[in-house]
Amino acid sequence: MEKLLKFVRAILFYISVIAMGAMLAIIFYQVITRYVFNFSPDWSEELARMLFVWVVFLGSALIMGEEGHLAVQILPRKFEGTAFGDFLQICINVCSYIFIGLLIVQGTKMTRTMSFQTSPGLGLSMSFVYFVMPLSGLLMLLYLIKDSIRIYRCIVTRRQSACEVPQQTPPAE
């Protein structure tokens, strides 16, 4: 699973970099054509906006894979290694599963709903823009499963080591 997640991370990274570069080039082109030639192509703003949406959602999945999301860590750090800390980690994970589930389900509904509408500048189906929601949700789900396995292993390892009876050394003669 680790190889799959590294591969997904690499793909997300390169797609994000390419999309950010394309977005920058399109916006630069738009500014130059607007102020120098007094003309702005219809498709440029629309494409930049679509790329921005894709970068945000795919970037969210990428950051989740690197455990870099902004989070309040006061309680988890304070109670780390305790039963309450374990309970807190499980609650945070459950909430993450709920959020990602909503993102996948509602994103899929939005993708289907918007399939009839086309963008005016590019003529693309608007479902293309909304498709990134369930896609990024699935990618986030992969990383959340990895995190859940890590939390489970940590809890089990801690309990086993706490339950082990320390071996007594025989008295020296």
XYZ file of N, CA and C in Angstrom:
519
model
N 0.820 -1.187 0.000
C 0.000 0.000 0.000
C 0.872 1.262 0.000
N 2.025 1.145 0.646
C 2.932 2.294 0.734
C 3.419 2.719 -0.648
N 3.701 1.751 -1.529
C 4.145 2.083 -2.886
C 3.045 2.791 -3.663
N 1.814 2.317 -3.499
C 0.676 2.940 -4.174
C 0.525 4.386 -3.717
N 0.630 4.623 -2.414
C 0.459 5.973 -1.890
C 1.599 6.899 -2.325
N 2.818 6.377 -2.425
C 3.932 7.189 -2.926
C 3.719 7.543 -4.394
N 3.218 6.593 -5.165
C 2.926 6.839 -6.577
C 1.829 7.884 -6.726
N 0.756 7.745 -5.944
C -0.344 8.714 -5.981
C 0.170 10.091 -5.595
N 1.015 10.165 -4.571
C 1.572 11.440 -4.134
C 2.384 12.092 -5.248
N 3.203 11.300 -5.936
C 4.022 11.837 -7.026
C 3.138 12.367 -8.159
N 2.109 11.612 -8.512
C 1.194 12.038 -9.578
C 0.479 13.321 -9.171
N -0.025 13.370 -7.939
C -0.710 14.578 -7.462
C 0.221 15.780 -7.459
N 1.455 15.562 -7.042
C 2.423 16.651 -6.999
C 2.655 17.220 -8.402
N 2.911 16.354 -9.374
C 3.192 16.827 -10.727
C 1.968 17.459 -11.386
N 0.796 16.894 -11.161
C -0.418 17.502 -11.714
C -0.629 18.892 -11.121
N -0.417 19.010 -9.797
C -0.589 20.309 -9.131
C 0.405 21.340 -9.646
N 1.655 20.938 -9.812
C 2.674 21.868 -10.308
C 2.359 22.300 -11.733
N 1.990 21.355 -12.573
C 1.670 21.678 -13.967
C 0.429 22.578 -14.041
N -0.586 22.260 -13.243
C -1.808 23.073 -13.249
C -1.531 24.481 -12.726
N -0.713 24.608 -11.687
C -0.369 25.941 -11.166
C 0.418 26.733 -12.213
N 1.351 26.086 -12.886
C 2.112 26.757 -13.941
C 1.218 27.189 -15.084
N 0.305 26.314 -15.496
C -0.622 26.661 -16.576
C -1.530 27.810 -16.153
N -1.998 27.771 -14.908
C -2.856 28.835 -14.410
C -2.107 30.174 -14.409
N -0.865 30.153 -13.969
C -0.049 31.364 -13.961
C 0.148 31.903 -15.382
N 0.463 31.014 -16.322
C 0.672 31.432 -17.710
C -0.612 31.995 -18.322
N -1.740 31.366 -18.043
C -3.019 31.830 -18.601
C -3.382 33.201 -18.043
N -3.202 33.381 -16.734
C -3.529 34.675 -16.123
C -2.581 35.763 -16.634
N -1.304 35.437 -16.789
C -0.348 36.397 -17.345
C -0.749 36.786 -18.763
N -1.105 35.782 -19.570
C -1.561 36.022 -20.938
C -2.796 36.923 -20.952
N -3.726 36.647 -20.047
C -4.954 37.427 -19.977
C -4.670 38.888 -19.610
N -3.789 39.104 -18.651
C -3.455 40.468 -18.239
C -2.777 41.217 -19.382
N -1.832 40.565 -20.050
C -1.136 41.208 -21.169
C -2.115 41.567 -22.286
N -2.975 40.616 -22.663
C -3.913 40.907 -23.752
C -4.928 41.971 -23.365
N -5.305 42.019 -22.103
C -6.289 43.015 -21.675
C -5.705 44.426 -21.668
N -4.510 44.577 -21.123
C -3.952 45.920 -20.968
C -3.124 46.395 -22.165
N -2.561 45.485 -22.925
C -1.772 45.887 -24.084
C -2.637 45.960 -25.336
N -3.459 44.935 -25.567
C -4.248 44.873 -26.793
C -5.718 45.244 -26.591
N -6.086 45.547 -25.351
C -7.455 45.910 -25.012
C -8.448 44.825 -25.436
N -8.035 43.593 -25.259
C -8.849 42.433 -25.626
C -8.557 41.321 -24.627
N -9.582 40.615 -24.202
C -9.401 39.493 -23.280
C -10.162 38.286 -23.815
N -9.462 37.172 -24.046
C -10.153 35.989 -24.578
C -11.169 35.445 -23.565
N -12.271 34.920 -24.078
C -13.342 34.411 -23.223
C -12.913 33.200 -22.395
N -12.102 32.386 -22.967
C -11.765 31.117 -22.344
C -10.742 31.244 -21.219
N -9.940 32.306 -21.208
C -8.801 32.368 -20.288
C -9.213 32.432 -18.822
N -10.142 33.289 -18.483
C -10.568 33.397 -17.087
C -11.256 32.117 -16.625
N -12.054 31.551 -17.509
C -12.780 30.328 -17.173
C -11.828 29.154 -16.938
N -10.858 29.003 -17.807
C -9.891 27.923 -17.656
C -9.042 28.114 -16.396
N -8.643 29.334 -16.118
C -7.864 29.604 -14.903
C -8.678 29.257 -13.661
N -9.957 29.591 -13.662
C -10.821 29.280 -12.521
C -10.976 27.773 -12.352
N -11.166 27.058 -13.464
C -11.288 25.599 -13.383
C -10.003 24.963 -12.871
N -8.874 25.440 -13.356
C -7.592 24.925 -12.876
C -7.406 25.208 -11.389
N -7.855 26.374 -10.947
C -7.749 26.718 -9.533
C -8.549 25.743 -8.674
N -9.759 25.431 -9.091
C -10.589 24.475 -8.348
C -9.901 23.120 -8.275
N -9.373 22.658 -9.389
C -8.693 21.368 -9.412
C -7.445 21.385 -8.523
N -6.689 22.470 -8.569
C -5.478 22.568 -7.748
C -5.833 22.536 -6.266
N -6.890 23.235 -5.882
C -7.285 23.267 -4.471
C -7.681 21.881 -3.982
N -8.522 21.186 -4.726
C -8.993 19.881 -4.269
C -7.891 18.820 -4.327
N -7.132 18.787 -5.412
C -6.046 17.809 -5.493
C -4.940 18.150 -4.493
N -4.715 19.437 -4.273
C -3.749 19.853 -3.264
C -4.175 19.450 -1.868
N -5.477 19.462 -1.604
C -5.976 19.002 -0.304
C -5.659 17.529 -0.088
N -5.849 16.738 -1.126
C -5.506 15.313 -1.013
C -4.003 15.131 -0.837
N -3.228 15.919 -1.555
C -1.767 15.840 -1.441
C -1.308 16.198 -0.039
N -1.833 17.265 0.512
C -1.454 17.685 1.859
C -1.908 16.667 2.896
N -3.059 16.067 2.690
C -3.520 15.052 3.637
C -2.580 13.852 3.632
N -2.041 13.531 2.475
C -1.084 12.437 2.385
C 0.217 12.732 3.098
N 0.529 13.999 3.252
C 1.753 14.387 3.953
C 1.476 14.789 5.396
N 0.238 14.555 5.836
C -0.200 14.907 7.196
C 0.108 16.362 7.504
N -0.185 17.232 6.546
C 0.146 18.633 6.693
C -1.047 19.547 6.855
N -2.247 18.972 7.042
C -3.418 19.812 7.204
C -3.343 20.610 8.486
N -3.877 21.800 8.414
C -3.959 22.658 9.581
C -4.873 21.984 10.595
N -4.388 21.853 11.807
C -5.181 21.195 12.842
C -4.837 21.780 14.194
N -5.799 21.744 15.081
C -5.563 22.163 16.449
C -5.057 20.934 17.194
N -3.846 21.006 17.677
C -3.194 19.840 18.271
C -3.037 19.925 19.791
N -3.699 20.873 20.417
C -3.515 21.041 21.860
C -3.938 19.782 22.614
N -5.172 19.336 22.414
C -5.651 18.160 23.144
C -4.975 16.864 22.702
N -4.854 16.605 21.384
C -4.195 15.346 21.006
C -2.769 15.228 21.549
N -2.020 16.327 21.571
C -0.650 16.257 22.091
C -0.623 16.125 23.602
N -1.552 16.798 24.268
C -1.574 16.751 25.732
C -1.889 15.343 26.233
N -2.789 14.657 25.544
C -3.223 13.342 26.003
C -2.620 12.197 25.193
N -1.567 12.474 24.455
C -0.924 11.449 23.636
C -0.422 10.304 24.515
N -0.734 9.094 24.106
C -0.285 7.915 24.842
C -1.228 7.474 25.944
N -2.321 8.207 26.148
C -3.297 7.826 27.174
C -4.529 7.240 26.503
N -5.397 6.642 27.317
C -6.639 6.078 26.780
C -7.514 7.185 26.188
N -7.561 8.355 26.853
C -8.344 9.465 26.313
C -7.745 9.971 25.000
N -6.423 9.980 24.907
C -5.757 10.380 23.673
C -6.092 9.439 22.529
N -6.122 8.144 22.829
C -6.511 7.160 21.808
C -7.955 7.379 21.370
N -8.831 7.613 22.355
C -10.239 7.871 22.059
C -10.380 9.124 21.193
N -9.625 10.144 21.523
C -9.656 11.397 20.762
C -9.186 11.180 19.318
N -8.124 10.420 19.140
C -7.634 10.116 17.785
C -8.689 9.366 16.976
N -9.369 8.426 17.625
C -10.415 7.660 16.936
C -11.575 8.582 16.553
N -11.975 9.481 17.460
C -13.064 10.431 17.161
C -12.693 11.344 15.993
N -11.455 11.816 15.979
C -10.995 12.676 14.880
C -11.041 11.906 13.568
N -10.622 10.645 13.599
C -10.656 9.826 12.386
C -12.086 9.584 11.910
N -12.989 9.305 12.830
C -14.391 9.078 12.456
C -14.971 10.336 11.808
N -14.691 11.493 12.395
C -15.163 12.754 11.800
C -14.574 12.953 10.408
N -13.329 12.578 10.220
C -12.701 12.679 8.901
C -13.383 11.763 7.899
N -13.729 10.535 8.331
C -14.445 9.617 7.446
C -15.807 10.192 7.045
N -16.488 10.814 7.994
C -17.798 11.415 7.694
C -17.641 12.540 6.683
N -16.666 13.427 6.907
C -16.448 14.533 5.979
C -16.103 14.024 4.579
N -15.192 13.076 4.503
C -14.778 12.557 3.196
C -15.928 11.819 2.529
N -16.725 11.099 3.308
C -17.906 10.441 2.750
C -18.878 11.439 2.151
N -19.101 12.543 2.869
C -19.970 13.598 2.334
C -19.385 14.214 1.069
N -18.088 14.411 1.066
C -17.428 14.981 -0.105
C -17.605 14.068 -1.321
N -17.463 12.780 -1.126
C -17.612 11.827 -2.242
C -19.062 11.768 -2.706
N -19.999 11.594 -1.760
C -21.410 11.441 -2.124
C -21.969 12.722 -2.753
N -21.768 13.854 -2.078
C -22.311 15.104 -2.601
C -21.578 15.557 -3.866
N -20.281 15.288 -3.944
C -19.531 15.613 -5.153
C -20.013 14.808 -6.348
N -20.345 13.548 -6.106
C -20.887 12.702 -7.176
C -22.246 13.225 -7.632
N -23.085 13.616 -6.667
C -24.393 14.192 -7.026
C -24.229 15.469 -7.840
N -23.315 16.335 -7.410
C -23.090 17.589 -8.145
C -22.553 17.321 -9.550
N -21.683 16.325 -9.672
C -21.135 15.985 -10.985
C -22.244 15.545 -11.925
N -23.139 14.700 -11.418
C -24.261 14.241 -12.250
C -25.218 15.390 -12.571
N -25.496 16.213 -11.572
C -26.444 17.316 -11.754
C -25.948 18.315 -12.792
N -24.677 18.599 -12.786
C -24.134 19.632 -13.668
C -23.726 19.106 -15.040
N -24.002 17.851 -15.334
C -23.572 17.280 -16.609
C -24.280 17.900 -17.808
N -25.449 18.479 -17.610
C -26.182 19.088 -18.729
C -25.645 20.467 -19.092
N -24.985 21.134 -18.147
C -24.552 22.512 -18.367
C -23.142 22.548 -18.952
N -22.937 23.455 -19.899
C -21.603 23.629 -20.467
C -21.089 25.020 -20.124
N -19.782 25.126 -20.032
C -19.182 26.422 -19.731
C -19.243 27.291 -20.988
N -19.538 28.569 -20.830
C -19.706 29.419 -22.016
C -18.420 29.672 -22.793
N -17.285 29.800 -22.107
C -16.039 30.136 -22.792
C -15.359 28.949 -23.441
N -15.385 27.823 -22.766
C -14.675 26.644 -23.261
C -15.582 25.619 -23.929
N -16.850 25.632 -23.565
C -17.772 24.641 -24.111
C -17.633 23.278 -23.463
N -16.938 23.205 -22.337
C -16.784 21.945 -21.603
C -17.982 21.712 -20.696
N -18.256 20.458 -20.444
C -19.300 20.121 -19.490
C -18.861 20.568 -18.100
N -19.767 21.179 -17.361
C -19.449 21.639 -16.011
C -19.218 20.468 -15.060
N -19.635 19.279 -15.461
C -19.367 18.115 -14.617
C -17.865 17.857 -14.514
N -17.114 18.327 -15.504
C -15.650 18.206 -15.455
C -15.089 18.954 -14.252
N -15.635 20.118 -13.956
C -15.167 20.910 -12.816
C -15.528 20.210 -11.515
N -16.756 19.704 -11.419
C -17.226 19.104 -10.172
C -16.692 17.697 -9.944
N -16.188 17.061 -10.986
C -15.652 15.697 -10.858
C -14.478 15.619 -9.888
N -13.776 16.723 -9.704
C -12.624 16.722 -8.812
C -13.035 16.496 -7.354
N -14.276 16.813 -6.999
C -14.716 16.614 -5.614
C -14.719 15.135 -5.215
N -15.431 14.263 -5.930
C -15.362 12.852 -5.531
C -13.979 12.242 -5.766
N -13.269 12.717 -6.791
C -11.926 12.203 -7.045
C -10.994 12.509 -5.877
N -10.979 13.751 -5.433
C -10.107 14.099 -4.303
C -10.587 13.415 -3.029
N -11.895 13.234 -2.883
C -12.419 12.504 -1.727
C -11.902 11.075 -1.685
N -11.867 10.413 -2.832
C -11.341 9.044 -2.884
C -9.848 9.008 -2.556
N -9.119 9.987 -3.062
C -7.687 10.053 -2.760
C -7.460 10.328 -1.271
N -8.251 11.227 -0.699
C -8.146 11.494 0.734
C -8.497 10.253 1.545
N -9.461 9.483 1.049
C -9.867 8.255 1.734
C -8.706 7.265 1.802
N -7.935 7.162 0.731
C -6.752 6.291 0.752
C -5.795 6.691 1.868
N -5.528 7.981 1.962
C -4.603 8.466 2.989
C -5.201 8.330 4.392
N -6.515 8.485 4.511
C -7.152 8.330 5.816
C -7.116 6.874 6.272
N -7.275 5.948 5.349
C -7.165 4.525 5.698
C -5.760 4.222 6.202
N -4.758 4.779 5.529
C -3.374 4.604 5.984
C -3.205 5.161 7.402
N -3.767 6.328 7.655
C -3.664 6.940 8.978
C -4.404 6.109 10.024
N -5.556 5.557 9.654
C -6.311 4.710 10.585
C -5.523 3.460 10.955
N -4.860 2.873 9.977
C -4.028 1.693 10.243
C -2.889 2.054 11.179
N -2.290 3.232 10.969
C -1.206 3.687 11.849
C -1.698 3.868 13.282
N -2.862 4.493 13.436
C -3.423 4.709 14.776
C -3.741 3.375 15.437
N -4.332 2.450 14.690
C -4.661 1.133 15.235
C -3.402 0.406 15.698
N -2.377 0.410 14.862
C -1.129 -0.258 15.238
C -0.500 0.376 16.471
N -0.558 1.677 16.550
C 0.008 2.384 17.698
C -0.724 2.000 18.978
N -2.058 1.957 18.919
C -2.845 1.600 20.103
C -2.579 0.168 20.507
N -2.571 -0.742 19.529
C -2.336 -2.159 19.837
C -0.939 -2.370 20.404
N 0.049 -1.741 19.798
C 1.432 -1.884 20.274
C 1.572 -1.361 21.694
N 0.961 -0.231 21.971
C 1.045 0.353 23.305
C 0.369 -0.547 24.337
N -0.774 -1.117 23.986
C -1.489 -1.998 24.927
C -0.721 -3.282 25.169
N -0.127 -3.840 24.119
C 0.628 -5.077 24.289
C 1.840 -4.848 25.170
N 2.528 -3.741 24.930
C 3.718 -3.491 25.731
C 3.341 -3.170 27.172
N 2.171 -2.585 27.392
C 1.738 -2.286 28.756
C 1.293 -3.555 29.469
N 0.797 -4.539 28.693
C 0.314 -5.774 29.301
C 1.427 -6.781 29.535
N 2.536 -6.598 28.862
C 3.628 -7.555 29.033
C 4.190 -7.473 30.447
N 4.433 -8.632 31.005
C 5.013 -8.691 32.329
C 6.533 -8.609 32.155
N 7.158 -7.637 32.819
C 8.615 -7.534 32.660
C 9.291 -8.778 33.223
N 10.266 -9.244 32.469
C 10.994 -10.429 32.937
C 11.922 -10.051 34.073
N 11.864 -10.894 35.093
C 12.725 -10.624 36.244
C 14.039 -11.364 36.033
N 15.085 -10.662 36.361
C 16.386 -11.296 36.231
C 16.663 -12.094 37.505
N 17.257 -13.242 37.354
C 17.549 -14.054 38.548
C 18.552 -13.329 39.442
N 18.408 -13.494 40.724
C 19.328 -12.828 41.638
C 20.769 -13.288 41.391
N 21.649 -12.347 41.498
C 23.071 -12.659 41.298
C 23.600 -13.443 42.479
N 24.424 -14.442 42.204
C 24.984 -15.272 43.274
C 26.407 -14.966 43.503
